[in-house]
XYZ file of C-alpha atoms in Angstrom:
409
model
C -24.418 11.419 -5.551
C -25.518 9.423 -8.667
C -24.110 5.898 -8.964
C -20.984 5.642 -10.925
C -20.026 2.490 -13.075
C -16.298 2.024 -12.212
C -13.636 -0.269 -13.825
C -10.552 -0.863 -11.481
C -7.724 -1.947 -13.591
C -5.233 -3.600 -11.257
C -1.743 -4.420 -12.296
C -1.217 -6.356 -9.133
C -4.085 -8.063 -7.147
C -5.068 -10.706 -4.659
C -4.428 -13.304 -3.586
C -1.085 -11.469 -3.198
C -1.203 -9.491 -0.078
C 0.386 -6.342 -0.159
C -0.376 -2.517 0.149
C -1.254 -1.977 -3.525
C -3.340 -5.237 -3.609
C -5.234 -4.336 -0.489
C -5.933 -0.640 -1.823
C -7.659 -2.055 -4.825
C -9.639 -4.583 -2.792
C -10.772 -2.017 -0.077
C -11.713 0.495 -2.806
C -13.923 -2.182 -4.571
C -15.442 -2.881 -1.283
C -16.190 0.669 -0.380
C -17.413 1.875 -3.791
C -19.907 -1.129 -3.630
C -20.886 -0.141 -0.056
C -21.586 3.594 -1.284
C -23.767 2.130 -4.034
C -21.684 2.289 -6.919
C -21.176 -0.371 -9.536
C -17.648 -1.605 -9.438
C -15.658 -4.379 -11.353
C -11.981 -5.198 -10.855
C -10.033 -6.010 -14.162
C -6.851 -7.784 -13.690
C -4.470 -10.468 -15.035
C -5.718 -14.099 -15.743
C -4.035 -15.923 -12.865
C -4.765 -13.410 -10.205
C -8.330 -12.921 -11.180
C -9.152 -16.541 -11.640
C -7.642 -17.305 -8.094
C -10.070 -15.086 -6.213
C -13.034 -14.562 -8.570
C -15.391 -16.428 -6.269
C -13.758 -15.219 -2.976
C -14.794 -11.559 -3.190
C -18.198 -9.784 -3.249
C -17.583 -7.837 -6.460
C -17.210 -8.827 -10.100
C -13.751 -9.700 -11.243
C -12.869 -9.711 -15.050
C -9.632 -10.947 -16.480
C -7.350 -10.373 -19.422
C -6.491 -13.533 -21.524
C -3.617 -15.629 -20.571
C -0.193 -14.341 -21.557
C -1.545 -10.867 -22.491
C 1.594 -9.413 -21.280
C 4.712 -11.500 -21.327
C 8.380 -11.093 -20.027
C 9.327 -10.772 -23.745
C 6.782 -8.037 -24.117
C 8.305 -6.138 -21.284
C 11.704 -6.580 -22.506
C 10.778 -5.158 -26.011
C 8.931 -2.429 -24.408
C 11.973 -1.519 -22.475
C 14.224 -1.682 -25.411
C 11.734 0.665 -27.460
C 11.091 -2.116 -29.848
C 7.654 -2.663 -31.564
C 5.383 -5.216 -29.990
C 1.867 -6.427 -30.308
C -0.092 -4.947 -27.385
C -2.705 -7.477 -26.629
C -4.203 -5.652 -23.758
C -5.636 -2.652 -25.545
C -8.189 -4.634 -27.706
C -9.470 -6.357 -24.601
C -9.854 -3.146 -22.813
C -11.948 -1.771 -25.905
C -13.942 -4.978 -25.758
C -14.681 -4.674 -22.058
C -15.612 -0.973 -22.371
C -18.025 -1.892 -25.328
C -19.572 -4.713 -23.316
C -19.931 -3.003 -19.797
C -20.030 0.761 -20.767
C -18.172 1.873 -17.703
C -18.495 5.554 -16.770
C -14.740 5.795 -15.555
C -11.572 3.586 -15.422
C -9.116 3.873 -12.567
C -5.639 2.415 -13.557
C -3.844 1.312 -10.346
C -0.321 1.303 -11.148
C 1.021 3.158 -14.109
C 2.897 0.133 -15.269
C 2.213 -1.982 -17.079
C -1.612 -1.500 -17.523
C -1.331 2.376 -17.627
C 1.150 1.873 -20.599
C -0.890 -0.681 -22.180
C -4.403 0.638 -21.555
C -4.147 4.373 -21.162
C -3.805 5.326 -24.987
C -6.683 2.973 -25.964
C -9.033 4.605 -23.382
C -7.940 8.178 -24.523
C -8.838 7.120 -28.140
C -12.068 5.740 -27.076
C -12.802 8.977 -25.294
C -13.428 7.201 -21.937
C -12.403 9.026 -18.891
C -9.715 7.478 -16.860
C -7.961 8.343 -13.497
C -4.426 7.110 -12.997
C -3.198 6.015 -9.550
C 0.636 5.457 -9.254
C 1.477 3.301 -6.151
C 5.095 4.358 -5.800
C 7.204 1.613 -7.224
C 6.129 2.463 -10.761
C 7.003 6.233 -10.854
C 9.690 6.735 -8.144
C 13.344 6.152 -9.164
C 15.249 4.546 -6.345
C 17.491 1.539 -7.599
C 18.554 0.576 -4.119
C 15.073 -0.197 -3.218
C 14.464 -1.829 -6.544
C 12.422 1.033 -7.752
C 14.059 1.272 -11.062
C 11.470 1.368 -13.860
C 11.972 5.212 -14.222
C 15.527 4.386 -15.304
C 14.322 2.493 -18.325
C 13.657 5.558 -20.834
C 11.233 3.904 -23.238
C 9.024 2.906 -20.333
C 9.425 6.171 -18.632
C 8.415 8.020 -21.798
C 5.320 5.797 -22.115
C 4.354 6.043 -18.559
C 4.491 9.964 -18.912
C 2.381 9.761 -21.873
C -0.170 7.716 -19.956
C -0.245 10.080 -17.119
C -0.702 13.162 -19.353
C -3.603 11.456 -20.999
C -5.422 10.807 -17.879
C -8.167 13.317 -16.773
C -6.809 13.078 -13.228
C -3.820 11.572 -11.485
C -4.064 10.612 -7.694
C -1.082 10.740 -5.585
C -0.781 8.640 -2.424
C 1.942 10.736 -0.796
C 4.384 13.702 -1.065
C 7.175 11.486 -2.616
C 4.792 10.307 -5.442
C 3.581 13.819 -6.032
C 7.221 14.933 -6.673
C 7.833 12.030 -8.841
C 4.722 12.889 -10.936
C 5.872 16.753 -11.187
C 9.306 15.372 -12.257
C 7.678 13.327 -14.998
C 6.009 16.611 -16.273
C 2.463 15.954 -14.834
C 0.867 19.588 -14.200
C 0.304 20.107 -10.602
C -3.250 21.095 -11.130
C -3.857 17.484 -12.647
C -2.782 15.841 -9.362
C -5.101 15.082 -6.495
C -3.842 14.028 -3.159
C -5.604 10.819 -1.794
C -3.820 8.443 0.426
C -4.245 4.721 0.743
C -6.575 3.964 3.572
C -7.398 1.810 6.462
C -10.508 0.199 7.817
C -10.427 2.075 11.107
C -13.485 0.201 12.625
C -11.448 -2.940 12.218
C -9.278 -1.955 15.127
C -12.377 -1.323 17.248
C -14.420 -3.611 19.390
C -13.441 -6.097 22.201
C -9.686 -6.134 23.093
C -7.966 -9.609 23.551
C -5.819 -9.398 26.773
C -2.322 -8.298 25.990
C -0.859 -11.033 27.825
C -2.729 -13.741 25.847
C -1.698 -12.218 22.381
C 1.899 -11.740 23.424
C 2.252 -15.246 24.763
C 0.945 -16.696 21.554
C 4.169 -15.400 19.835
C 6.536 -15.999 22.939
C 6.929 -12.283 23.469
C 7.647 -10.974 27.014
C 4.836 -9.230 28.599
C 6.581 -7.096 31.034
C 8.389 -4.664 28.609
C 7.209 -2.315 25.890
C 6.661 -3.963 22.443
C 7.934 -2.315 19.307
C 6.133 -3.449 16.129
C 7.071 -3.598 12.253
C 4.896 -5.136 9.627
C 5.680 -6.015 6.055
C 7.660 -8.412 3.822
C 11.380 -8.458 4.255
C 12.632 -6.478 1.348
C 15.418 -3.864 1.042
C 13.109 -1.071 0.634
C 11.745 -1.886 4.178
C 15.020 -1.275 5.831
C 14.650 -4.201 8.113
C 18.460 -4.834 8.111
C 18.595 -1.740 10.474
C 16.539 -3.530 13.025
C 19.389 -5.506 14.613
C 21.901 -2.469 14.904
C 19.011 -0.345 16.305
C 18.167 -3.033 18.900
C 21.837 -3.404 19.638
C 22.203 0.244 20.632
C 18.913 0.088 22.734
C 20.329 -2.876 24.665
C 23.652 -1.122 25.058
C 21.662 1.794 26.512
C 19.684 -0.597 28.771
C 16.333 0.272 27.184
C 13.825 -2.561 28.091
C 11.931 -3.668 25.026
C 10.999 -6.336 22.577
C 10.644 -5.837 18.647
C 8.244 -8.002 16.845
C 8.652 -7.961 12.921
C 5.709 -9.480 11.092
C 5.830 -10.526 7.402
C 7.245 -12.855 4.801
C 11.029 -13.964 5.123
C 11.490 -11.903 8.284
C 13.236 -14.854 10.050
C 16.366 -13.927 7.884
C 16.762 -10.726 10.142
C 18.419 -12.532 13.157
C 20.729 -14.773 11.065
C 24.372 -14.100 12.209
C 23.104 -11.755 14.763
C 24.514 -11.903 18.356
C 22.283 -14.076 20.314
C 22.151 -11.477 23.087
C 20.621 -9.140 20.561
C 18.555 -11.661 18.723
C 16.650 -12.683 22.037
C 14.906 -9.255 21.908
C 13.657 -9.654 18.417
C 10.767 -11.675 17.440
C 10.340 -12.644 13.706
C 6.836 -13.682 13.008
C 5.285 -14.918 9.494
C 2.439 -13.026 7.868
C -0.660 -13.199 10.141
C -3.550 -14.126 7.725
C -7.022 -15.218 8.393
C -7.489 -19.019 8.984
C -10.976 -18.874 7.469
C -11.436 -19.904 3.889
C -13.534 -18.245 1.173
C -14.852 -14.612 1.086
C -14.011 -13.954 4.790
C -10.235 -14.286 3.883
C -10.268 -11.200 1.875
C -13.115 -9.304 3.427
C -11.283 -9.315 6.900
C -7.887 -7.728 6.029
C -5.972 -7.062 8.188
C -6.782 -10.207 9.843
C -8.003 -10.443 13.328
C -4.868 -11.906 14.544
C -2.731 -9.030 13.296
C -5.216 -6.340 14.571
C -4.745 -8.077 18.002
C -0.996 -7.804 17.772
C -1.328 -4.149 16.703
C -3.360 -3.380 19.772
C -1.168 -5.424 22.151
C 1.923 -3.234 21.076
C 3.295 -0.032 22.320
C 5.158 1.635 19.430
C 5.060 1.172 15.600
C 8.302 1.431 13.948
C 8.729 2.109 10.051
C 12.491 2.007 9.150
C 11.869 2.047 5.442
C 14.405 3.426 2.699
C 11.792 4.068 0.165
C 7.980 3.514 -0.040
C 5.146 5.102 -1.840
C 2.695 5.277 1.088
C 2.957 2.638 3.764
C -0.272 0.980 4.397
C 0.961 -0.363 7.729
C 1.476 3.305 8.828
C -2.318 3.905 8.361
C -3.021 0.642 10.059
C -0.851 1.806 13.093
C -2.826 5.142 13.189
C -6.073 3.177 13.257
C -4.518 1.094 16.089
C -3.755 4.195 18.194
C 0.220 3.544 18.232
C 2.676 6.199 18.329
C 4.942 5.952 15.228
C 8.749 6.357 14.583
C 9.167 6.742 10.920
C 11.819 7.690 8.460
C 12.190 10.034 5.629
C 12.152 7.207 3.371
C 8.657 6.105 4.139
C 7.194 8.302 1.315
C 4.418 9.891 3.401
C 6.304 11.570 6.215
C 3.191 13.740 6.819
C 1.531 10.506 7.995
C 3.640 11.017 11.242
C 2.964 14.628 12.864
C 6.352 15.239 14.273
C 6.119 15.523 18.087
C 2.356 15.007 18.202
C 1.905 11.350 16.732
C 5.456 10.258 16.871
C 8.823 10.984 15.217
C 10.552 11.100 11.769
C 14.327 10.480 11.471
C 16.692 10.237 8.584
C 16.556 6.986 6.705
C 19.418 4.612 7.111
C 20.074 6.082 10.491
C 19.949 3.404 13.273
C 21.144 5.669 15.890
C 18.491 8.166 15.417
C 15.857 5.430 15.408
C 17.295 4.259 18.610
C 17.168 7.616 20.313
C 13.547 8.224 19.372
C 12.448 4.829 20.336
C 14.071 5.193 23.680
C 12.138 8.493 24.168
C 8.925 6.618 23.746
C 9.759 3.613 25.703
C 10.570 5.687 28.648
C 7.421 7.686 28.715
C 4.255 5.761 28.847
C 2.031 9.017 29.123
C 3.656 10.252 25.913
C 3.017 6.937 24.102
C -0.829 7.159 25.205
C -1.055 10.764 24.169
C 0.397 10.384 20.799
C -1.611 7.103 20.217
C -4.695 9.031 20.857
C -3.862 11.758 18.574
C -2.867 9.097 15.708
C -6.250 7.253 16.235
C -8.283 10.249 15.789
C -6.165 11.469 12.837
C -6.413 8.019 11.199
C -10.232 8.177 11.339
C -10.472 11.778 9.963
C -7.913 11.352 7.047
C -7.201 7.655 6.247
C -10.422 5.793 6.996
C -11.271 3.965 3.656
C -14.790 5.590 3.728
C -13.269 8.956 3.745
C -10.678 7.897 1.035
C -13.267 6.420 -1.179
C -15.486 9.525 -1.198
C -12.401 11.487 -2.280
C -11.970 8.926 -5.157
C -15.644 9.360 -6.289
C -15.228 13.089 -6.257
C -12.229 12.638 -8.574
C -14.050 10.326 -10.833
C -16.944 12.841 -11.298
C -14.563 15.607 -11.993
C -12.739 13.347 -14.682
C -16.181 12.389 -16.239
C -17.202 16.096 -16.455
C -13.803 16.920 -18.034
C -14.143 14.147 -20.623
C -17.543 15.201 -21.667
C -16.306 18.761 -22.093
C -13.286 17.969 -24.123
């Protein structure tokens, strides 16, 4: 495969740690590993914060290239000066990228798509879910703003290819009018090999977080946000306790300590709220080792992974659970229910249903052989479908199609 010169246009980026940010970072790392030339283009503050901490070039927009006032005028359908478009044109003229990949349709897709189209530069749009899915209860509400919805549809139609990270995103794209033949299914990935290697003793890992070692451990990972459905954890644990199911539930992420406020102490004692586990090393290693070794150790010390989400595009933590070889109990709100093969790698229940969650968790807690069988199935599936090298090669093929389509236009 000939080297491709790629610009990754990131609407959100490191040092923020989340699924979308890690997707951009890992794509850049893998493109470079495969011999392609990649540059991340992002906002001033984010790019400046990590420019010397990653192993690929990072270019930034000028400060205040897109303000809250700009977003408000855009949402009201009023004229505003698009300060991003001329910068995109300048970067393209200076660096001569073969293809742009716009991660998140808003705001960069809206601000850059039409200019790239006018310049006849091929680009691939990659929505991450919260931009194209409409679910106000989960704060996915951009699609309810008609001028923004219209402009995002225009951007997606202008792209040579649109990638979709899950079934839910694909349906949202079709609802926006994107032809199904223009959509390529490519999930977010995981560094499967990061979960291999020597295993720290389970007891050592669990004692670090004051977690009992004599009962199965449930694990959920991610910031505490309405879309994550973490408020279902206490009532689910209450049902498990009432049924005499022995287990502890660890929840790792920002603001998770709020989960046990005003919860019966008898229930709260079975829930461990742990802040985000990041690498303690500084510099390049901080971002080139994600998930951190500490979080990987906790994944591997756990027995069951639970995703109680109300709405997601494609939960990166689900791919991490596959790589860790954990059975998964997920919901129909996780965006990619196909991530869990029902009965083979875990179970999928209705979202907002703590009773159904508890029932399926109980099945796995009571059957160690089933947990191990499902975990091995998931690890194998994670390597075949979700490993970043597999995912990145799919992106490269998509880019080459986009380049070919642009030349034949």
